[in-house]
Amino acid sequence: MPKEKGTKVIANNKKARHDFHIEDTVEAGLSLMGTEVKSLRMGRASLVDGYVLERDGEMWLENVHIPEYMQGTWTNHSARRRRKLLLHKAEIIKLADKAQSKGYTIVPLSLYFKDGRAKVEIALAKGKQLHDKRQTLRERQDNLEAQREMQIRLKRGG
């Protein structure tokens, strides 16, 4: 069987970009069971409530929902089990040190297959205040209105 090439996105965490200021991103491998991989290949996962913790010098992905594989039997996995992230020791130390600071956390941004291997993009993030969220929404709305106006002017011919 030929090896897969390219990237296939399974899930994005849009809520994370809304709720946090993203400061640093890292790509990590995932240690998964067979039925989890099959479920992911069907394009099913949710990162919304996910977060990353450091325990005993290892990083763990917590509370990410990968539903049970439909054709799975007794070997099926639990949907919200803890999953080990595959990172270099230096990356673990760097992220863990920064995450100890007040207001910082590590959140998953996206889950995808890269050349046939499951990867997760995690980010060091600082929580936004309510007024920051409003500012972000206002900026997004202004950009959309400007784009609409430009499209209307282009259609009119100038």
PDB file of N, CA and C in Angstrom, residues 65-124:
ATOM      1  N   HIS A  65     -12.324  14.646  22.757  1.00  0.00           N
ATOM      2  CA  HIS A  65     -13.318  13.621  22.454  1.00  0.00           C
ATOM      3  C   HIS A  65     -13.065  12.996  21.088  1.00  0.00           C
ATOM      4  N   ILE A  66     -12.661  11.722  21.102  1.00  0.00           N
ATOM      5  CA  ILE A  66     -12.570  10.914  19.882  1.00  0.00           C
ATOM      6  C   ILE A  66     -13.599   9.803  20.070  1.00  0.00           C
ATOM      7  N   PRO A  67     -14.727   9.863  19.343  1.00  0.00           N
ATOM      8  CA  PRO A  67     -15.798   8.895  19.585  1.00  0.00           C
ATOM      9  C   PRO A  67     -15.359   7.463  19.314  1.00  0.00           C
ATOM     10  N   GLU A  68     -16.076   6.531  19.934  1.00  0.00           N
ATOM     11  CA  GLU A  68     -15.756   5.115  19.743  1.00  0.00           C
ATOM     12  C   GLU A  68     -15.943   4.736  18.280  1.00  0.00           C
ATOM     13  N   TYR A  69     -15.114   3.816  17.819  1.00  0.00           N
ATOM     14  CA  TYR A  69     -15.194   3.323  16.448  1.00  0.00           C
ATOM     15  C   TYR A  69     -16.438   2.452  16.307  1.00  0.00           C
ATOM     16  N   MET A  70     -17.230   2.733  15.285  1.00  0.00           N
ATOM     17  CA  MET A  70     -18.519   2.051  15.114  1.00  0.00           C
ATOM     18  C   MET A  70     -18.387   0.538  15.005  1.00  0.00           C
ATOM     19  N   GLN A  71     -17.383   0.061  14.257  1.00  0.00           N
ATOM     20  CA  GLN A  71     -17.226  -1.378  14.068  1.00  0.00           C
ATOM     21  C   GLN A  71     -16.327  -2.000  15.135  1.00  0.00           C
ATOM     22  N   GLY A  72     -15.957  -1.214  16.142  1.00  0.00           N
ATOM     23  CA  GLY A  72     -15.094  -1.732  17.205  1.00  0.00           C
ATOM     24  C   GLY A  72     -15.824  -2.720  18.092  1.00  0.00           C
ATOM     25  N   THR A  73     -15.059  -3.589  18.732  1.00  0.00           N
ATOM     26  CA  THR A  73     -15.656  -4.582  19.632  1.00  0.00           C
ATOM     27  C   THR A  73     -15.193  -4.268  21.045  1.00  0.00           C
ATOM     28  N   TRP A  74     -14.879  -5.261  21.820  1.00  0.00           N
ATOM     29  CA  TRP A  74     -14.421  -5.072  23.190  1.00  0.00           C
ATOM     30  C   TRP A  74     -13.085  -4.337  23.237  1.00  0.00           C
ATOM     31  N   THR A  75     -12.388  -4.252  22.109  1.00  0.00           N
ATOM     32  CA  THR A  75     -11.090  -3.555  22.073  1.00  0.00           C
ATOM     33  C   THR A  75     -11.242  -2.046  21.933  1.00  0.00           C
ATOM     34  N   ASN A  76     -12.479  -1.551  21.854  1.00  0.00           N
ATOM     35  CA  ASN A  76     -12.717  -0.126  21.655  1.00  0.00           C
ATOM     36  C   ASN A  76     -12.165   0.701  22.810  1.00  0.00           C
ATOM     37  N   HIS A  77     -11.867   1.948  22.537  1.00  0.00           N
ATOM     38  CA  HIS A  77     -11.306   2.881  23.510  1.00  0.00           C
ATOM     39  C   HIS A  77     -12.413   3.696  24.176  1.00  0.00           C
ATOM     40  N   SER A  78     -12.116   4.319  25.312  1.00  0.00           N
ATOM     41  CA  SER A  78     -13.071   5.256  25.894  1.00  0.00           C
ATOM     42  C   SER A  78     -12.883   6.601  25.202  1.00  0.00           C
ATOM     43  N   ALA A  79     -13.966   7.327  24.998  1.00  0.00           N
ATOM     44  CA  ALA A  79     -13.966   8.507  24.140  1.00  0.00           C
ATOM     45  C   ALA A  79     -13.084   9.644  24.659  1.00  0.00           C
ATOM     46  N   ARG A  80     -13.006   9.855  25.967  1.00  0.00           N
ATOM     47  CA  ARG A  80     -12.251  10.986  26.518  1.00  0.00           C
ATOM     48  C   ARG A  80     -11.018  10.555  27.305  1.00  0.00           C
ATOM     49  N   ARG A  81     -10.409   9.456  26.944  1.00  0.00           N
ATOM     50  CA  ARG A  81      -9.254   8.984  27.699  1.00  0.00           C
ATOM     51  C   ARG A  81      -8.055   9.923  27.531  1.00  0.00           C
ATOM     52  N   ARG A  82      -7.113   9.831  28.460  1.00  0.00           N
ATOM     53  CA  ARG A  82      -5.888  10.628  28.410  1.00  0.00           C
ATOM     54  C   ARG A  82      -4.973  10.041  27.348  1.00  0.00           C
ATOM     55  N   ARG A  83      -4.404  10.925  26.500  1.00  0.00           N
ATOM     56  CA  ARG A  83      -3.529  10.475  25.413  1.00  0.00           C
ATOM     57  C   ARG A  83      -2.161  11.125  25.527  1.00  0.00           C
ATOM     58  N   LYS A  84      -1.130  10.329  25.364  1.00  0.00           N
ATOM     59  CA  LYS A  84       0.245  10.824  25.492  1.00  0.00           C
ATOM     60  C   LYS A  84       0.655  11.584  24.234  1.00  0.00           C
ATOM     61  N   LEU A  85       1.293  12.739  24.443  1.00  0.00           N
ATOM     62  CA  LEU A  85       1.836  13.514  23.333  1.00  0.00           C
ATOM     63  C   LEU A  85       3.296  13.139  23.141  1.00  0.00           C
ATOM     64  N   LEU A  86       3.700  13.043  21.904  1.00  0.00           N
ATOM     65  CA  LEU A  86       5.071  12.668  21.580  1.00  0.00           C
ATOM     66  C   LEU A  86       5.852  13.933  21.223  1.00  0.00           C
ATOM     67  N   LEU A  87       6.675  14.370  22.171  1.00  0.00           N
ATOM     68  CA  LEU A  87       7.479  15.590  22.021  1.00  0.00           C
ATOM     69  C   LEU A  87       8.909  15.317  22.457  1.00  0.00           C
ATOM     70  N   HIS A  88       9.834  16.149  21.987  1.00  0.00           N
ATOM     71  CA  HIS A  88      11.206  16.071  22.463  1.00  0.00           C
ATOM     72  C   HIS A  88      11.274  16.616  23.888  1.00  0.00           C
ATOM     73  N   LYS A  89      12.227  16.125  24.657  1.00  0.00           N
ATOM     74  CA  LYS A  89      12.381  16.527  26.053  1.00  0.00           C
ATOM     75  C   LYS A  89      12.526  18.042  26.194  1.00  0.00           C
ATOM     76  N   ALA A  90      13.308  18.663  25.306  1.00  0.00           N
ATOM     77  CA  ALA A  90      13.516  20.118  25.367  1.00  0.00           C
ATOM     78  C   ALA A  90      12.205  20.872  25.160  1.00  0.00           C
ATOM     79  N   GLU A  91      11.358  20.380  24.250  1.00  0.00           N
ATOM     80  CA  GLU A  91      10.059  21.023  24.008  1.00  0.00           C
ATOM     81  C   GLU A  91       9.158  20.887  25.231  1.00  0.00           C
ATOM     82  N   ILE A  92       9.176  19.722  25.858  1.00  0.00           N
ATOM     83  CA  ILE A  92       8.360  19.495  27.049  1.00  0.00           C
ATOM     84  C   ILE A  92       8.777  20.457  28.162  1.00  0.00           C
ATOM     85  N   ILE A  93      10.077  20.561  28.388  1.00  0.00           N
ATOM     86  CA  ILE A  93      10.582  21.440  29.459  1.00  0.00           C
ATOM     87  C   ILE A  93      10.223  22.887  29.171  1.00  0.00           C
ATOM     88  N   LYS A  94      10.410  23.323  27.923  1.00  0.00           N
ATOM     89  CA  LYS A  94      10.119  24.707  27.549  1.00  0.00           C
ATOM     90  C   LYS A  94       8.639  25.034  27.752  1.00  0.00           C
ATOM     91  N   LEU A  95       7.753  24.165  27.256  1.00  0.00           N
ATOM     92  CA  LEU A  95       6.316  24.397  27.390  1.00  0.00           C
ATOM     93  C   LEU A  95       5.868  24.337  28.849  1.00  0.00           C
ATOM     94  N   ALA A  96       6.377  23.363  29.600  1.00  0.00           N
ATOM     95  CA  ALA A  96       5.977  23.206  30.999  1.00  0.00           C
ATOM     96  C   ALA A  96       6.400  24.420  31.825  1.00  0.00           C
ATOM     97  N   ASP A  97       7.607  24.931  31.576  1.00  0.00           N
ATOM     98  CA  ASP A  97       8.074  26.108  32.310  1.00  0.00           C
ATOM     99  C   ASP A  97       7.200  27.322  32.021  1.00  0.00           C
ATOM    100  N   LYS A  98       6.869  27.535  30.758  1.00  0.00           N
ATOM    101  CA  LYS A  98       6.039  28.690  30.397  1.00  0.00           C
ATOM    102  C   LYS A  98       4.609  28.539  30.919  1.00  0.00           C
ATOM    103  N   ALA A  99       4.100  27.306  30.934  1.00  0.00           N
ATOM    104  CA  ALA A  99       2.724  27.068  31.383  1.00  0.00           C
ATOM    105  C   ALA A  99       2.563  27.285  32.886  1.00  0.00           C
ATOM    106  N   GLN A 100       3.679  27.243  33.636  1.00  0.00           N
ATOM    107  CA  GLN A 100       3.608  27.474  35.082  1.00  0.00           C
ATOM    108  C   GLN A 100       3.266  28.924  35.401  1.00  0.00           C
ATOM    109  N   SER A 101       3.522  29.849  34.471  1.00  0.00           N
ATOM    110  CA  SER A 101       3.238  31.266  34.682  1.00  0.00           C
ATOM    111  C   SER A 101       1.750  31.492  34.853  1.00  0.00           C
ATOM    112  N   LYS A 102       1.411  32.534  35.591  1.00  0.00           N
ATOM    113  CA  LYS A 102       0.007  32.850  35.874  1.00  0.00           C
ATOM    114  C   LYS A 102      -0.754  33.188  34.597  1.00  0.00           C
ATOM    115  N   GLY A 103      -1.894  32.564  34.418  1.00  0.00           N
ATOM    116  CA  GLY A 103      -2.765  32.847  33.288  1.00  0.00           C
ATOM    117  C   GLY A 103      -2.458  32.056  32.028  1.00  0.00           C
ATOM    118  N   TYR A 104      -1.402  31.245  32.023  1.00  0.00           N
ATOM    119  CA  TYR A 104      -1.036  30.486  30.830  1.00  0.00           C
ATOM    120  C   TYR A 104      -1.555  29.061  30.914  1.00  0.00           C
ATOM    121  N   THR A 105      -1.881  28.524  29.747  1.00  0.00           N
ATOM    122  CA  THR A 105      -2.296  27.135  29.632  1.00  0.00           C
ATOM    123  C   THR A 105      -1.833  26.608  28.264  1.00  0.00           C
ATOM    124  N   ILE A 106      -1.922  25.325  28.079  1.00  0.00           N
ATOM    125  CA  ILE A 106      -1.582  24.732  26.787  1.00  0.00           C
ATOM    126  C   ILE A 106      -2.853  24.098  26.231  1.00  0.00           C
ATOM    127  N   VAL A 107      -3.244  24.524  25.029  1.00  0.00           N
ATOM    128  CA  VAL A 107      -4.491  24.057  24.425  1.00  0.00           C
ATOM    129  C   VAL A 107      -4.225  23.459  23.049  1.00  0.00           C
ATOM    130  N   PRO A 108      -5.023  22.462  22.646  1.00  0.00           N
ATOM    131  CA  PRO A 108      -4.901  21.928  21.285  1.00  0.00           C
ATOM    132  C   PRO A 108      -5.615  22.848  20.297  1.00  0.00           C
ATOM    133  N   LEU A 109      -4.982  23.128  19.165  1.00  0.00           N
ATOM    134  CA  LEU A 109      -5.582  23.983  18.142  1.00  0.00           C
ATOM    135  C   LEU A 109      -6.174  23.175  16.998  1.00  0.00           C
ATOM    136  N   SER A 110      -5.456  22.132  16.563  1.00  0.00           N
ATOM    137  CA  SER A 110      -5.991  21.316  15.472  1.00  0.00           C
ATOM    138  C   SER A 110      -5.444  19.897  15.556  1.00  0.00           C
ATOM    139  N   LEU A 111      -6.208  18.991  14.990  1.00  0.00           N
ATOM    140  CA  LEU A 111      -5.863  17.573  14.951  1.00  0.00           C
ATOM    141  C   LEU A 111      -5.887  17.167  13.491  1.00  0.00           C
ATOM    142  N   TYR A 112      -4.822  16.515  13.017  1.00  0.00           N
ATOM    143  CA  TYR A 112      -4.727  16.210  11.601  1.00  0.00           C
ATOM    144  C   TYR A 112      -3.802  15.023  11.359  1.00  0.00           C
ATOM    145  N   PHE A 113      -3.898  14.475  10.139  1.00  0.00           N
ATOM    146  CA  PHE A 113      -2.961  13.454   9.694  1.00  0.00           C
ATOM    147  C   PHE A 113      -1.930  14.130   8.805  1.00  0.00           C
ATOM    148  N   LYS A 114      -0.651  13.887   9.080  1.00  0.00           N
ATOM    149  CA  LYS A 114       0.430  14.421   8.258  1.00  0.00           C
ATOM    150  C   LYS A 114       1.240  13.228   7.772  1.00  0.00           C
ATOM    151  N   ASP A 115       1.219  13.011   6.473  1.00  0.00           N
ATOM    152  CA  ASP A 115       1.878  11.856   5.864  1.00  0.00           C
ATOM    153  C   ASP A 115       1.475  10.552   6.540  1.00  0.00           C
ATOM    154  N   GLY A 116       0.186  10.434   6.885  1.00  0.00           N
ATOM    155  CA  GLY A 116      -0.340   9.199   7.450  1.00  0.00           C
ATOM    156  C   GLY A 116      -0.216   9.063   8.956  1.00  0.00           C
ATOM    157  N   ARG A 117       0.396  10.033   9.621  1.00  0.00           N
ATOM    158  CA  ARG A 117       0.559   9.962  11.082  1.00  0.00           C
ATOM    159  C   ARG A 117      -0.286  11.030  11.759  1.00  0.00           C
ATOM    160  N   ALA A 118      -0.942  10.645  12.873  1.00  0.00           N
ATOM    161  CA  ALA A 118      -1.788  11.576  13.600  1.00  0.00           C
ATOM    162  C   ALA A 118      -0.929  12.601  14.333  1.00  0.00           C
ATOM    163  N   LYS A 119      -1.257  13.867  14.143  1.00  0.00           N
ATOM    164  CA  LYS A 119      -0.538  14.965  14.791  1.00  0.00           C
ATOM    165  C   LYS A 119      -1.545  15.906  15.421  1.00  0.00           C
ATOM    166  N   VAL A 120      -1.090  16.627  16.446  1.00  0.00           N
ATOM    167  CA  VAL A 120      -1.920  17.654  17.061  1.00  0.00           C
ATOM    168  C   VAL A 120      -1.067  18.912  17.193  1.00  0.00           C
ATOM    169  N   GLU A 121      -1.649  20.049  16.825  1.00  0.00           N
ATOM    170  CA  GLU A 121      -0.969  21.324  16.997  1.00  0.00           C
ATOM    171  C   GLU A 121      -1.413  21.886  18.338  1.00  0.00           C
ATOM    172  N   ILE A 122      -0.452  22.058  19.251  1.00  0.00           N
ATOM    173  CA  ILE A 122      -0.767  22.601  20.562  1.00  0.00           C
ATOM    174  C   ILE A 122      -0.167  23.988  20.676  1.00  0.00           C
ATOM    175  N   ALA A 123      -0.749  24.805  21.551  1.00  0.00           N
ATOM    176  CA  ALA A 123      -0.288  26.185  21.677  1.00  0.00           C
ATOM    177  C   ALA A 123      -0.211  26.598  23.132  1.00  0.00           C
ATOM    178  N   LEU A 124       0.822  27.358  23.434  1.00  0.00           N
ATOM    179  CA  LEU A 124       0.909  28.032  24.719  1.00  0.00           C
ATOM    180  C   LEU A 124       0.015  29.251  24.593  1.00  0.00           C
TER     181      LEU A 124
END
